[in-house]
PDB file of C-alpha atoms in Angstrom:
ATOM      1  CA  MET A   6     -26.379   3.663 -28.580  1.00 59.00           C
ATOM      2  CA  ALA A   7     -24.740   3.960 -25.172  1.00 75.00           C
ATOM      3  CA  THR A   8     -20.960   3.883 -25.126  1.00 84.00           C
ATOM      4  CA  THR A   9     -19.370   0.840 -23.490  1.00 89.00           C
ATOM      5  CA  ILE A  10     -15.814   0.408 -22.279  1.00 89.00           C
ATOM      6  CA  GLU A  11     -13.734  -2.782 -22.236  1.00 94.00           C
ATOM      7  CA  VAL A  12     -12.629  -3.367 -18.645  1.00 94.00           C
ATOM      8  CA  GLU A  13      -9.931  -5.687 -17.269  1.00 95.00           C
ATOM      9  CA  THR A  14      -8.541  -6.050 -13.758  1.00 95.00           C
ATOM     10  CA  GLN A  15      -5.423  -7.285 -11.996  1.00 93.00           C
ATOM     11  CA  GLY A  16      -4.990  -7.979  -8.297  1.00 93.00           C
ATOM     12  CA  ILE A  17      -8.744  -7.866  -7.578  1.00 94.00           C
ATOM     13  CA  SER A  18     -10.897 -10.811  -6.498  1.00 93.00           C
ATOM     14  CA  ASP A  19     -13.761 -12.039  -8.678  1.00 92.00           C
ATOM     15  CA  ASP A  20     -16.359 -10.388  -6.415  1.00 93.00           C
ATOM     16  CA  TRP A  21     -14.458  -7.039  -6.359  1.00 93.00           C
ATOM     17  CA  SER A  22     -14.352  -7.127  -2.539  1.00 92.00           C
ATOM     18  CA  THR A  23     -10.637  -7.654  -1.848  1.00 93.00           C
ATOM     19  CA  ALA A  24      -7.187  -7.068  -3.312  1.00 92.00           C
ATOM     20  CA  ASP A  25      -5.767 -10.582  -3.790  1.00 91.00           C
ATOM     21  CA  GLY A  26      -2.367  -9.587  -5.255  1.00 90.00           C
ATOM     22  CA  ASP A  27      -2.853 -11.844  -8.314  1.00 90.00           C
ATOM     23  CA  HIS A  28      -0.968 -10.710 -11.445  1.00 92.00           C
ATOM     24  CA  VAL A  29      -3.363 -12.575 -13.787  1.00 92.00           C
ATOM     25  CA  THR A  30      -5.390 -10.221 -16.015  1.00 93.00           C
ATOM     26  CA  LYS A  31      -9.147 -10.828 -15.788  1.00 93.00           C
ATOM     27  CA  SER A  32     -11.613  -9.592 -18.409  1.00 94.00           C
ATOM     28  CA  ARG A  33     -14.708  -7.948 -16.917  1.00 93.00           C
ATOM     29  CA  GLY A  34     -16.486  -7.437 -20.240  1.00 93.00           C
ATOM     30  CA  GLU A  35     -17.947  -4.373 -21.950  1.00 92.00           C
ATOM     31  CA  LEU A  36     -19.320  -2.047 -19.246  1.00 92.00           C
ATOM     32  CA  GLY A  37     -21.536   1.009 -19.398  1.00 92.00           C
ATOM     33  CA  ARG A  38     -21.021   4.246 -17.479  1.00 90.00           C
ATOM     34  CA  GLU A  39     -22.844   3.154 -14.317  1.00 92.00           C
ATOM     35  CA  GLN A  40     -20.962  -0.139 -14.229  1.00 93.00           C
ATOM     36  CA  VAL A  41     -17.613   1.607 -14.708  1.00 92.00           C
ATOM     37  CA  LEU A  42     -18.468   3.991 -11.871  1.00 93.00           C
ATOM     38  CA  SER A  43     -19.330   0.993  -9.686  1.00 94.00           C
ATOM     39  CA  ALA A  44     -15.972  -0.568 -10.590  1.00 93.00           C
ATOM     40  CA  MET A  45     -14.141   2.599  -9.500  1.00 93.00           C
ATOM     41  CA  LEU A  46     -16.120   2.764  -6.249  1.00 94.00           C
ATOM     42  CA  HIS A  47     -15.029  -0.824  -5.493  1.00 94.00           C
ATOM     43  CA  LEU A  48     -11.407  -0.045  -6.483  1.00 94.00           C
ATOM     44  CA  ALA A  49     -10.895   3.095  -4.383  1.00 92.00           C
ATOM     45  CA  PRO A  50     -10.777   1.457  -0.898  1.00 93.00           C
ATOM     46  CA  LEU A  51      -8.519  -1.404  -2.020  1.00 93.00           C
ATOM     47  CA  ASP A  52      -4.789  -1.334  -1.302  1.00 92.00           C
ATOM     48  CA  THR A  53      -1.768  -3.460  -2.218  1.00 90.00           C
ATOM     49  CA  PRO A  54      -1.746  -6.550   0.046  1.00 90.00           C
ATOM     50  CA  ALA A  55       1.295  -7.545   2.054  1.00 87.00           C
ATOM     51  CA  GLY A  56       3.885  -9.643   0.229  1.00 81.00           C
ATOM     52  CA  ASN A  57       7.078  -9.258  -1.777  1.00 85.00           C
ATOM     53  CA  ASP A  58       5.460  -9.750  -5.210  1.00 87.00           C
ATOM     54  CA  ALA A  59       1.852  -8.715  -4.633  1.00 90.00           C
ATOM     55  CA  CYS A  60       0.161  -7.000  -7.576  1.00 93.00           C
ATOM     56  CA  PRO A  61      -1.518  -3.675  -6.713  1.00 92.00           C
ATOM     57  CA  PRO A  62      -5.264  -3.606  -7.446  1.00 93.00           C
ATOM     58  CA  HIS A  63      -5.634  -2.382 -11.044  1.00 93.00           C
ATOM     59  CA  VAL A  64      -8.569  -1.507 -13.279  1.00 95.00           C
ATOM     60  CA  ILE A  65      -7.596  -1.239 -16.965  1.00 94.00           C
ATOM     61  CA  THR A  66      -9.996   0.383 -19.453  1.00 94.00           C
ATOM     62  CA  ARG A  67      -9.939   0.495 -23.249  1.00 92.00           C
ATOM     63  CA  GLY A  68     -12.325   2.740 -25.158  1.00 89.00           C
ATOM     64  CA  PRO A  69     -12.707   5.479 -27.763  1.00 87.00           C
ATOM     65  CA  THR A  70     -10.920   8.052 -25.575  1.00 85.00           C
ATOM     66  CA  GLY A  71      -7.860   5.831 -25.078  1.00 88.00           C
ATOM     67  CA  ASP A  72      -6.456   3.252 -22.694  1.00 92.00           C
ATOM     68  CA  PHE A  73      -6.218   4.040 -18.988  1.00 92.00           C
ATOM     69  CA  SER A  74      -5.088   2.185 -15.896  1.00 93.00           C
ATOM     70  CA  PHE A  75      -6.218   2.967 -12.361  1.00 94.00           C
ATOM     71  CA  ILE A  76      -4.547   1.794  -9.127  1.00 94.00           C
ATOM     72  CA  GLY A  77      -6.346   1.508  -5.784  1.00 93.00           C
ATOM     73  CA  GLN A  78      -4.440   3.156  -2.939  1.00 90.00           C
ATOM     74  CA  GLY A  79      -6.573   2.518   0.125  1.00 89.00           C
ATOM     75  CA  GLY A  80      -8.944   5.460  -0.234  1.00 88.00           C
ATOM     76  CA  ALA A  81      -7.787   7.094  -3.464  1.00 89.00           C
ATOM     77  CA  ILE A  82      -7.276   6.083  -7.097  1.00 93.00           C
ATOM     78  CA  PHE A  83      -4.000   6.847  -8.895  1.00 94.00           C
ATOM     79  CA  CYS A  84      -3.991   7.123 -12.700  1.00 92.00           C
ATOM     80  CA  PRO A  85      -0.471   6.898 -14.241  1.00 91.00           C
ATOM     81  CA  GLU A  86      -1.670   8.292 -17.584  1.00 90.00           C
ATOM     82  CA  THR A  87      -2.835  11.554 -15.986  1.00 86.00           C
ATOM     83  CA  ASP A  88      -0.289  11.402 -13.137  1.00 88.00           C
ATOM     84  CA  ALA A  89      -2.970  12.332 -10.615  1.00 88.00           C
ATOM     85  CA  GLU A  90      -4.996  10.934  -7.746  1.00 90.00           C
ATOM     86  CA  LEU A  91      -8.690  10.810  -8.659  1.00 90.00           C
ATOM     87  CA  THR A  92     -12.011  10.159  -7.004  1.00 91.00           C
ATOM     88  CA  ALA A  93     -14.181   7.335  -8.333  1.00 90.00           C
ATOM     89  CA  GLN A  94     -16.373   9.844 -10.205  1.00 91.00           C
ATOM     90  CA  ALA A  95     -13.358  11.643 -11.705  1.00 90.00           C
ATOM     91  CA  ALA A  96     -11.859   8.317 -12.815  1.00 89.00           C
ATOM     92  CA  CYS A  97     -15.130   7.401 -14.534  1.00 91.00           C
ATOM     93  CA  ASP A  98     -15.238  10.798 -16.237  1.00 90.00           C
ATOM     94  CA  THR A  99     -11.686  10.266 -17.467  1.00 89.00           C
ATOM     95  CA  VAL A 100     -12.595   6.909 -19.017  1.00 90.00           C
ATOM     96  CA  PHE A 101     -15.515   8.427 -20.924  1.00 89.00           C
ATOM     97  CA  GLY A 102     -13.621  11.581 -21.971  1.00 85.00           C
ATOM     98  CA  LYS A 103     -15.684  14.016 -19.923  1.00 79.00           C
ATOM     99  CA  ARG A 104     -12.633  15.569 -18.271  1.00 60.00           C
ATOM    100  CA  THR A 105      -9.673  17.023 -20.134  1.00 54.00           C
ATOM    101  CA  PHE A 106      -6.164  17.268 -18.792  1.00 55.00           C
ATOM    102  CA  ALA A 107      -3.391  19.668 -19.757  1.00 57.00           C
ATOM    103  CA  PRO A 108      -0.035  18.113 -20.670  1.00 60.00           C
ATOM    104  CA  PRO A 109       2.396  17.610 -17.781  1.00 67.00           C
ATOM    105  CA  PRO A 110       5.133  20.200 -17.147  1.00 73.00           C
ATOM    106  CA  PRO A 111       8.452  19.772 -18.996  1.00 75.00           C
ATOM    107  CA  MET A 112      11.191  17.880 -17.227  1.00 73.00           C
ATOM    108  CA  PRO A 113      13.780  20.115 -15.526  1.00 72.00           C
ATOM    109  CA  SER A 114      17.146  20.624 -17.175  1.00 66.00           C
ATOM    110  CA  LYS A 115      20.162  18.600 -16.091  1.00 60.00           C
ATOM    111  CA  THR A 116      21.438  21.656 -14.238  1.00 55.00           C
ATOM    112  CA  GLY A 117      18.293  21.712 -12.085  1.00 51.00           C
ATOM    113  CA  THR A 118      18.433  20.731  -8.452  1.00 50.00           C
ATOM    114  CA  ARG A 119      18.046  17.147  -7.315  1.00 53.00           C
ATOM    115  CA  ASN A 120      15.281  18.236  -4.957  1.00 52.00           C
ATOM    116  CA  THR A 121      13.082  19.235  -7.936  1.00 49.00           C
ATOM    117  CA  GLU A 122      13.512  15.805  -9.506  1.00 48.00           C
ATOM    118  CA  SER A 123      12.620  14.160  -6.211  1.00 47.00           C
ATOM    119  CA  VAL A 124       9.404  16.144  -5.863  1.00 46.00           C
ATOM    120  CA  LEU A 125       8.285  15.018  -9.334  1.00 47.00           C
ATOM    121  CA  ARG A 126       8.329  11.381  -8.310  1.00 47.00           C
ATOM    122  CA  SER A 127       4.854  10.025  -7.641  1.00 49.00           C
ATOM    123  CA  PRO A 128       4.053   6.973  -5.547  1.00 47.00           C
ATOM    124  CA  THR A 129       3.040   3.969  -7.608  1.00 55.00           C
ATOM    125  CA  ARG A 130       2.563   1.404  -4.871  1.00 61.00           C
ATOM    126  CA  GLN A 131       2.470   0.897  -1.142  1.00 65.00           C
ATOM    127  CA  GLN A 132       3.795  -1.836   1.120  1.00 63.00           C
ATOM    128  CA  ARG A 133       2.833  -2.763   4.665  1.00 65.00           C
ATOM    129  CA  ARG A 134       5.684  -4.006   6.854  1.00 66.00           C
ATOM    130  CA  PHE A 135       6.076  -5.004  10.473  1.00 64.00           C
ATOM    131  CA  GLY A 136       7.918  -2.475  12.638  1.00 69.00           C
ATOM    132  CA  TRP A 137       9.371  -3.052  16.091  1.00 71.00           C
ATOM    133  CA  ARG A 138       6.081  -2.101  17.780  1.00 75.00           C
ATOM    134  CA  SER A 139       4.044  -4.564  15.730  1.00 75.00           C
ATOM    135  CA  TRP A 140       6.611  -7.312  16.375  1.00 79.00           C
ATOM    136  CA  ILE A 141       6.339  -6.745  20.137  1.00 86.00           C
ATOM    137  CA  VAL A 142       2.542  -6.958  19.941  1.00 78.00           C
ATOM    138  CA  MET A 143       2.834 -10.113  17.810  1.00 82.00           C
ATOM    139  CA  ILE A 144       5.125 -11.771  20.397  1.00 88.00           C
ATOM    140  CA  LEU A 145       2.685 -10.888  23.191  1.00 88.00           C
ATOM    141  CA  SER A 146      -0.218 -12.336  21.193  1.00 81.00           C
ATOM    142  CA  LEU A 147       1.664 -15.588  20.594  1.00 88.00           C
ATOM    143  CA  ALA A 148       2.520 -15.783  24.306  1.00 88.00           C
ATOM    144  CA  ALA A 149      -1.167 -15.342  25.205  1.00 83.00           C
ATOM    145  CA  LEU A 150      -2.249 -17.981  22.682  1.00 87.00           C
ATOM    146  CA  LEU A 151       0.414 -20.374  24.014  1.00 88.00           C
ATOM    147  CA  GLY A 152      -0.912 -19.749  27.514  1.00 85.00           C
ATOM    148  CA  ALA A 153      -4.437 -20.598  26.323  1.00 83.00           C
ATOM    149  CA  VAL A 154      -3.204 -23.892  24.830  1.00 89.00           C
ATOM    150  CA  THR A 155      -1.365 -24.684  28.081  1.00 89.00           C
ATOM    151  CA  MET A 156      -4.525 -24.029  30.097  1.00 82.00           C
ATOM    152  CA  ALA A 157      -6.462 -26.383  27.793  1.00 86.00           C
ATOM    153  CA  PHE A 158      -4.038 -29.219  28.575  1.00 86.00           C
ATOM    154  CA  GLY A 159      -4.174 -28.231  32.241  1.00 85.00           C
ATOM    155  CA  VAL A 160      -7.982 -28.499  32.316  1.00 83.00           C
ATOM    156  CA  SER A 161      -7.769 -31.966  30.761  1.00 83.00           C
ATOM    157  CA  SER A 162      -5.231 -33.007  33.385  1.00 84.00           C
ATOM    158  CA  MET A 163      -7.340 -31.565  36.224  1.00 83.00           C
ATOM    159  CA  ARG A 164     -10.374 -33.531  35.079  1.00 83.00           C
ATOM    160  CA  ALA A 165      -8.321 -36.725  34.878  1.00 83.00           C
ATOM    161  CA  ARG A 166      -7.112 -36.192  38.467  1.00 82.00           C
ATOM    162  CA  GLY A 167     -10.607 -35.445  39.750  1.00 81.00           C
ATOM    163  CA  MET A 168      -9.955 -31.865  40.811  1.00 81.00           C
ATOM    164  CA  PRO A 169     -12.853 -29.786  42.227  1.00 86.00           C
ATOM    165  CA  GLY A 170     -15.316 -28.379  39.702  1.00 81.00           C
ATOM    166  CA  ASP A 171     -14.723 -24.773  40.788  1.00 83.00           C
ATOM    167  CA  ASP A 172     -10.992 -25.076  40.066  1.00 82.00           C
ATOM    168  CA  ILE A 173     -11.725 -26.521  36.627  1.00 84.00           C
ATOM    169  CA  LYS A 174     -14.166 -23.690  35.818  1.00 85.00           C
ATOM    170  CA  ALA A 175     -11.602 -21.101  36.900  1.00 87.00           C
ATOM    171  CA  ALA A 176      -8.971 -22.697  34.669  1.00 83.00           C
ATOM    172  CA  ILE A 177     -11.397 -22.740  31.710  1.00 89.00           C
ATOM    173  CA  THR A 178     -12.212 -19.042  32.248  1.00 90.00           C
ATOM    174  CA  ILE A 179      -8.526 -18.130  32.328  1.00 90.00           C
ATOM    175  CA  GLY A 180      -7.875 -20.129  29.158  1.00 83.00           C
ATOM    176  CA  ILE A 181     -10.727 -18.439  27.275  1.00 91.00           C
ATOM    177  CA  ALA A 182      -9.523 -15.008  28.415  1.00 90.00           C
ATOM    178  CA  LEU A 183      -5.986 -15.738  27.229  1.00 86.00           C
ATOM    179  CA  ALA A 184      -7.308 -16.929  23.851  1.00 87.00           C
ATOM    180  CA  LEU A 185      -9.365 -13.742  23.387  1.00 89.00           C
ATOM    181  CA  ILE A 186      -6.453 -11.525  24.395  1.00 91.00           C
ATOM    182  CA  GLY A 187      -4.138 -13.397  22.027  1.00 79.00           C
ATOM    183  CA  ALA A 188      -6.575 -13.027  19.119  1.00 85.00           C
ATOM    184  CA  LEU A 189      -7.040  -9.289  19.751  1.00 85.00           C
ATOM    185  CA  LEU A 190      -3.288  -8.696  19.998  1.00 82.00           C
ATOM    186  CA  PHE A 191      -2.728 -10.702  16.811  1.00 81.00           C
ATOM    187  CA  ALA A 192      -5.188  -8.490  14.917  1.00 79.00           C
ATOM    188  CA  LEU A 193      -3.654  -5.363  16.460  1.00 77.00           C
ATOM    189  CA  ALA A 194      -0.158  -6.437  15.329  1.00 72.00           C
ATOM    190  CA  PHE A 195      -1.302  -6.541  11.694  1.00 70.00           C
ATOM    191  CA  LYS A 196      -3.100  -3.209  12.014  1.00 72.00           C
ATOM    192  CA  ALA A 197       0.032  -1.591  13.479  1.00 69.00           C
ATOM    193  CA  ARG A 198       2.163  -2.386  10.423  1.00 69.00           C
ATOM    194  CA  ARG A 199       3.949   0.552   8.823  1.00 65.00           C
ATOM    195  CA  THR A 200       2.871   1.812   5.397  1.00 67.00           C
ATOM    196  CA  LEU A 201       5.797   2.422   3.062  1.00 64.00           C
ATOM    197  CA  HIS A 202       5.397   4.467  -0.133  1.00 64.00           C
ATOM    198  CA  LEU A 203       7.633   3.422  -3.047  1.00 64.00           C
ATOM    199  CA  ASP A 204       8.289   5.087  -6.392  1.00 64.00           C
ATOM    200  CA  ALA A 205       8.593   3.291  -9.737  1.00 63.00           C
ATOM    201  CA  GLY A 206      12.248   2.494  -8.986  1.00 63.00           C
ATOM    202  CA  GLY A 207      11.473   0.927  -5.609  1.00 62.00           C
ATOM    203  CA  LYS A 208      12.856   3.838  -3.538  1.00 67.00           C
ATOM    204  CA  ARG A 209      11.059   4.983  -0.393  1.00 64.00           C
ATOM    205  CA  ILE A 210       9.273   8.328  -0.732  1.00 65.00           C
ATOM    206  CA  ASN A 211       6.728  10.390   1.165  1.00 62.00           C
ATOM    207  CA  ALA A 212       3.001   9.853   0.654  1.00 60.00           C
ATOM    208  CA  ASP A 213       2.835  12.970  -1.557  1.00 58.00           C
ATOM    209  CA  GLY A 214       5.554  11.636  -3.875  1.00 59.00           C
ATOM    210  CA  SER A 215       8.381  13.827  -2.542  1.00 62.00           C
ATOM    211  CA  ALA A 216      11.734  12.370  -1.523  1.00 61.00           C
ATOM    212  CA  LEU A 217      12.411  11.525   2.104  1.00 56.00           C
ATOM    213  CA  PRO A 218      14.545  14.212   3.835  1.00 58.00           C
ATOM    214  CA  PHE A 219      17.578  11.978   4.374  1.00 50.00           C
ATOM    215  CA  VAL A 220      17.473  10.846   0.706  1.00 49.00           C
ATOM    216  CA  ALA A 221      17.390  14.444  -0.537  1.00 49.00           C
ATOM    217  CA  MET A 222      20.326  15.338   1.741  1.00 50.00           C
ATOM    218  CA  ALA A 223      22.349  12.364   0.480  1.00 51.00           C
ATOM    219  CA  GLU A 224      21.711  13.379  -3.146  1.00 51.00           C
ATOM    220  CA  SER A 225      22.732  16.956  -2.377  1.00 51.00           C
ATOM    221  CA  PHE A 226      26.010  15.768  -0.854  1.00 49.00           C
ATOM    222  CA  GLY A 227      26.605  13.725  -4.002  1.00 50.00           C
ATOM    223  CA  ASP A 228      26.519  16.909  -6.114  1.00 48.00           C
ATOM    224  CA  TYR A 229      29.418  18.509  -4.178  1.00 45.00           C
ATOM    225  CA  ASP A 230      32.549  18.837  -6.287  1.00 46.00           C
ATOM    226  CA  SER A 231      35.409  17.744  -4.059  1.00 46.00           C
ATOM    227  CA  GLY A 232      37.933  19.111  -6.566  1.00 48.00           C
ATOM    228  CA  ASP A 233      36.918  22.750  -5.904  1.00 49.00           C
ATOM    229  CA  ASP A 234      39.359  24.284  -3.430  1.00 50.00           C
ATOM    230  CA  GLY A 235      37.183  27.393  -3.013  1.00 47.00           C
ATOM    231  CA  GLY A 236      39.521  29.700  -4.927  1.00 47.00           C
ATOM    232  CA  ASP A 237      43.202  30.185  -5.765  1.00 49.00           C
ATOM    233  CA  PHE A 238      45.475  31.694  -3.162  1.00 46.00           C
ATOM    234  CA  ASP A 239      48.874  33.149  -3.857  1.00 50.00           C
ATOM    235  CA  PHE A 240      51.223  32.847  -0.889  1.00 48.00           C
ATOM    236  CA  ASP A 241      54.188  34.530  -2.587  1.00 47.00           C
TER     237      ASP A 241
END
């Protein structure tokens, strides 16, 4: 009898096509190996949608080899239980116990450097935010769309006043062009959003899980003992 795995999802639409940010857990039933692989292939390209409380796209599995959770990261799959980024095939193998993983390394001692602790942090979620470039593009798109609306009222006024047909056609062409430009700039503004990587505590980190340079420097300064005068000097 073929092994089946109980599968649940969070933050994924019913048709598996988009990440909807919903925290509600949905049961997907008992799935076989091919269906689990298909689930992972749908999960991999999904990413956490914009929003303050959006749920990352999750696939949760329960089977004979244990319980696992997998998080879509816009091209990769992160598994907290194995603390690794996996391909869809590797994630499926993990669910069915085909791959084995060695235990993680021991945590560094308290006397270890802060930089080592920072490197061990792994990204658990991503956020997309508007930067100053995307805000400028957004303002330009809104200006173009406002111009298109103004031209629409202008065309109506020109027709009411009996203006020449060529002038009305020119105004319509300009209005359509402004609308298209506004729509393209609006889409570009969303595409130009910055991607922020956050650890489990909500701190910004690099994409590889390491601490940002200015964070590591601040932590290093915090370790400095201001009470150390560098040595005793006898001036007698």
